[in-house]
Amino acid sequence: MKNIAIILASGKGERAGFNLPKQFVKIFGKTILEYSIEIFENHELIDEIIIVSNGEYIDLTNEIVHKNGYKKVKSVISGGLTRKDSSFMGISEIEYDDAKVLIHDAARPFASAKTVTDCLNILDTYDAATVAINSSDTLVEVAKNEIVKIPERKSFMRVQTPQAFKLKTILKAHIMTLAEKMPDITDDCGLIKYFDLCKIAIVKGDETNIKITYPIDIEIAEKILQNKKCS
Ligand code: CTP
Ligand code: MG
């Protein structure tokens, strides 16, 4: 069975507020998108990479792919208005009947090789999985700016990507959404859970697999890279 990575790079990065989408911002001379592609390009178990990019930035994305000579990038396609649309477009691009699919945010440049391996391996026993880490902060349920509930911290985790699926399972979830008026679901595991299609396993991630969301995250990313160089 082929192992395919889909990199979601079609967002606009509005919260980051740079003059171009955050995945094209450079850290130490290399775009965040390049770091993200190289997680999979350099992983021996990954066969193909599909990049879902913003229509306006397809040329730039292709330029980045060609300049680096990435061998596993099978296609660069245009994404949709929401992450869910972009994800569906990426999945629809896969030309096999079944595959192991890892869906990854382009905005997470530091997912480790071990995390990728763990995501692929867990699909031998599960049809769906997500990387997640413990929450060091207590989480509270809030309504009208007041605390409604303080759940036990240890029963909560913070979800990251990659999220890992058997192709048939995630395709089914996306197709089911077409017939429904869906609530706002921000990730692919959310779709699986909404339709209760299967159990979703947790792959333990790590704190360095940050998502670049706000400008401060660039400074944190620089620090992570400096530490990596020293280790
Ligand atoms: N994404 C995508 N297509 C969209 C929206 C998001 O492919 N229509 C991707 C982003 O490029 C990012 C990942 O999904 O790699 C996670 O999304 P997020 O961090 O929310 O990025 P943006 O949507 O770009 O940022 P913002 O919400 O601040 O505008
Ligand atoms: Mg977004």
Short mmCIF file of N, CA and C in Angstrom, two decimals, residues 53-121:
data_model
loop_
_atom_site.label_atom_id
_atom_site.label_comp_id
_atom_site.label_asym_id
_atom_site.label_seq_id
_atom_site.Cartn_x
_atom_site.Cartn_y
_atom_site.Cartn_z
N SER A 53 -2.27 24.11 -2.72
CA SER A 53 -1.82 25.49 -2.51
C SER A 53 -2.92 26.47 -2.91
N ASN A 54 -2.75 27.68 -2.45
CA ASN A 54 -3.68 28.74 -2.79
C ASN A 54 -3.54 29.09 -4.28
N GLY A 55 -4.67 29.16 -4.99
CA GLY A 55 -4.68 29.44 -6.43
C GLY A 55 -3.74 30.57 -6.83
N GLU A 56 -3.72 31.62 -6.04
CA GLU A 56 -2.89 32.79 -6.36
C GLU A 56 -1.39 32.48 -6.25
N TYR A 57 -1.07 31.42 -5.51
CA TYR A 57 0.35 31.15 -5.23
C TYR A 57 0.83 29.83 -5.84
N ILE A 58 0.05 29.30 -6.79
CA ILE A 58 0.44 28.04 -7.44
C ILE A 58 1.80 28.19 -8.13
N ASP A 59 1.99 29.30 -8.84
CA ASP A 59 3.26 29.49 -9.56
C ASP A 59 4.43 29.51 -8.59
N LEU A 60 4.25 30.25 -7.50
CA LEU A 60 5.31 30.32 -6.49
C LEU A 60 5.58 28.93 -5.90
N THR A 61 4.50 28.18 -5.66
CA THR A 61 4.66 26.83 -5.09
C THR A 61 5.42 25.94 -6.06
N ASN A 62 5.03 25.99 -7.34
CA ASN A 62 5.73 25.18 -8.35
C ASN A 62 7.21 25.57 -8.45
N GLU A 63 7.45 26.88 -8.37
CA GLU A 63 8.83 27.38 -8.41
C GLU A 63 9.65 26.79 -7.25
N ILE A 64 9.04 26.77 -6.07
CA ILE A 64 9.72 26.23 -4.88
C ILE A 64 10.03 24.74 -5.08
N VAL A 65 9.04 24.02 -5.63
CA VAL A 65 9.21 22.57 -5.83
C VAL A 65 10.33 22.32 -6.85
N HIS A 66 10.31 23.07 -7.96
CA HIS A 66 11.32 22.83 -9.01
C HIS A 66 12.72 23.24 -8.56
N LYS A 67 12.77 24.39 -7.88
CA LYS A 67 14.07 24.89 -7.42
C LYS A 67 14.79 23.85 -6.55
N ASN A 68 14.00 23.18 -5.70
CA ASN A 68 14.58 22.21 -4.76
C ASN A 68 14.71 20.81 -5.36
N GLY A 69 14.08 20.60 -6.51
CA GLY A 69 14.14 19.28 -7.15
C GLY A 69 13.50 18.18 -6.30
N TYR A 70 12.44 18.53 -5.57
CA TYR A 70 11.77 17.50 -4.76
C TYR A 70 11.27 16.38 -5.68
N LYS A 71 11.62 15.14 -5.34
CA LYS A 71 11.30 14.02 -6.24
C LYS A 71 9.94 13.41 -5.95
N LYS A 72 9.46 13.58 -4.73
CA LYS A 72 8.21 12.87 -4.37
C LYS A 72 6.96 13.70 -4.63
N VAL A 73 7.13 14.97 -4.96
CA VAL A 73 5.94 15.83 -5.16
C VAL A 73 5.28 15.44 -6.47
N LYS A 74 4.10 14.84 -6.33
CA LYS A 74 3.38 14.28 -7.47
C LYS A 74 2.56 15.37 -8.14
N SER A 75 1.90 16.19 -7.33
CA SER A 75 1.13 17.29 -7.91
C SER A 75 1.00 18.47 -6.95
N VAL A 76 0.82 19.62 -7.58
CA VAL A 76 0.54 20.85 -6.84
C VAL A 76 -0.81 21.32 -7.36
N ILE A 77 -1.81 21.34 -6.47
CA ILE A 77 -3.16 21.69 -6.95
C ILE A 77 -3.70 22.87 -6.15
N SER A 78 -4.75 23.45 -6.68
CA SER A 78 -5.41 24.58 -6.01
C SER A 78 -6.32 24.09 -4.90
N GLY A 79 -6.33 24.81 -3.78
CA GLY A 79 -7.19 24.44 -2.66
C GLY A 79 -8.53 25.13 -2.69
N GLY A 80 -9.24 25.04 -1.56
CA GLY A 80 -10.58 25.62 -1.50
C GLY A 80 -10.66 26.74 -0.48
N LEU A 81 -11.88 27.17 -0.22
CA LEU A 81 -12.10 28.29 0.70
C LEU A 81 -11.83 27.92 2.15
N THR A 82 -12.12 26.66 2.50
CA THR A 82 -11.88 26.21 3.88
C THR A 82 -10.83 25.10 3.87
N ARG A 83 -10.29 24.83 5.06
CA ARG A 83 -9.31 23.75 5.18
C ARG A 83 -9.94 22.43 4.76
N LYS A 84 -11.20 22.25 5.14
CA LYS A 84 -11.91 21.02 4.78
C LYS A 84 -11.97 20.86 3.26
N ASP A 85 -12.30 21.93 2.54
CA ASP A 85 -12.35 21.87 1.07
C ASP A 85 -10.97 21.51 0.51
N SER A 86 -9.94 22.15 1.05
CA SER A 86 -8.58 21.89 0.55
C SER A 86 -8.20 20.44 0.78
N SER A 87 -8.57 19.94 1.96
CA SER A 87 -8.25 18.57 2.30
C SER A 87 -8.95 17.60 1.34
N PHE A 88 -10.22 17.85 1.06
CA PHE A 88 -10.98 16.99 0.14
C PHE A 88 -10.35 17.02 -1.26
N MET A 89 -9.92 18.21 -1.68
CA MET A 89 -9.28 18.30 -3.00
C MET A 89 -7.99 17.49 -3.04
N GLY A 90 -7.24 17.54 -1.96
CA GLY A 90 -6.00 16.77 -1.89
C GLY A 90 -6.27 15.27 -1.94
N ILE A 91 -7.24 14.84 -1.15
CA ILE A 91 -7.57 13.41 -1.10
C ILE A 91 -8.06 12.94 -2.47
N SER A 92 -8.86 13.78 -3.14
CA SER A 92 -9.44 13.41 -4.44
C SER A 92 -8.37 13.26 -5.51
N GLU A 93 -7.21 13.81 -5.26
CA GLU A 93 -6.11 13.76 -6.22
C GLU A 93 -5.39 12.39 -6.19
N ILE A 94 -5.64 11.62 -5.14
CA ILE A 94 -4.94 10.33 -5.01
C ILE A 94 -5.49 9.33 -6.03
N GLU A 95 -4.58 8.66 -6.73
CA GLU A 95 -5.06 7.81 -7.82
C GLU A 95 -5.05 6.32 -7.48
N TYR A 96 -4.95 5.98 -6.22
CA TYR A 96 -4.97 4.57 -5.83
C TYR A 96 -6.32 4.25 -5.17
N ASP A 97 -6.68 2.96 -5.15
CA ASP A 97 -7.94 2.55 -4.51
C ASP A 97 -7.83 2.67 -3.01
N ASP A 98 -6.66 2.31 -2.50
CA ASP A 98 -6.47 2.49 -1.06
C ASP A 98 -5.02 2.93 -0.85
N ALA A 99 -4.81 3.59 0.25
CA ALA A 99 -3.47 4.11 0.57
C ALA A 99 -3.49 4.52 2.03
N LYS A 100 -2.29 4.69 2.59
CA LYS A 100 -2.20 5.35 3.89
C LYS A 100 -1.99 6.83 3.59
N VAL A 101 -2.82 7.66 4.18
CA VAL A 101 -2.78 9.09 3.86
C VAL A 101 -2.45 9.89 5.11
N LEU A 102 -1.43 10.72 5.02
CA LEU A 102 -1.12 11.64 6.11
C LEU A 102 -1.47 13.05 5.67
N ILE A 103 -2.35 13.70 6.40
CA ILE A 103 -2.74 15.07 6.04
C ILE A 103 -2.05 16.02 7.02
N HIS A 104 -1.26 16.95 6.45
CA HIS A 104 -0.41 17.78 7.30
C HIS A 104 -0.58 19.27 6.97
N ASP A 105 -0.58 20.09 8.01
CA ASP A 105 -0.62 21.55 7.83
C ASP A 105 0.74 22.03 7.33
N ALA A 106 0.73 22.77 6.22
CA ALA A 106 2.00 23.38 5.76
C ALA A 106 2.58 24.28 6.84
N ALA A 107 1.72 24.78 7.70
CA ALA A 107 2.14 25.72 8.74
C ALA A 107 2.81 25.02 9.93
N ARG A 108 3.03 23.68 9.85
CA ARG A 108 3.74 22.95 10.92
C ARG A 108 5.04 22.41 10.35
N PRO A 109 6.09 23.22 10.37
CA PRO A 109 7.32 22.82 9.68
C PRO A 109 8.20 21.83 10.42
N PHE A 110 7.86 21.51 11.68
CA PHE A 110 8.80 20.70 12.48
C PHE A 110 8.26 19.35 12.94
N ALA A 111 7.30 18.78 12.24
CA ALA A 111 6.88 17.42 12.62
C ALA A 111 8.10 16.51 12.43
N SER A 112 8.32 15.61 13.38
CA SER A 112 9.55 14.80 13.31
C SER A 112 9.36 13.56 12.44
N ALA A 113 10.49 12.99 12.04
CA ALA A 113 10.45 11.74 11.25
C ALA A 113 9.79 10.63 12.08
N LYS A 114 10.06 10.63 13.39
CA LYS A 114 9.46 9.59 14.25
C LYS A 114 7.94 9.73 14.26
N THR A 115 7.45 10.96 14.32
CA THR A 115 6.01 11.19 14.30
C THR A 115 5.40 10.64 13.01
N VAL A 116 6.06 10.89 11.88
CA VAL A 116 5.57 10.38 10.59
C VAL A 116 5.55 8.85 10.61
N THR A 117 6.63 8.24 11.09
CA THR A 117 6.69 6.78 11.16
C THR A 117 5.56 6.25 12.06
N ASP A 118 5.39 6.88 13.22
CA ASP A 118 4.35 6.42 14.16
C ASP A 118 2.96 6.53 13.52
N CYS A 119 2.73 7.60 12.77
CA CYS A 119 1.43 7.79 12.11
C CYS A 119 1.17 6.68 11.09
N LEU A 120 2.20 6.32 10.35
CA LEU A 120 2.03 5.26 9.34
C LEU A 120 1.81 3.91 10.03
N ASN A 121 2.59 3.64 11.06
CA ASN A 121 2.49 2.34 11.74
C ASN A 121 1.15 2.13 12.41
#
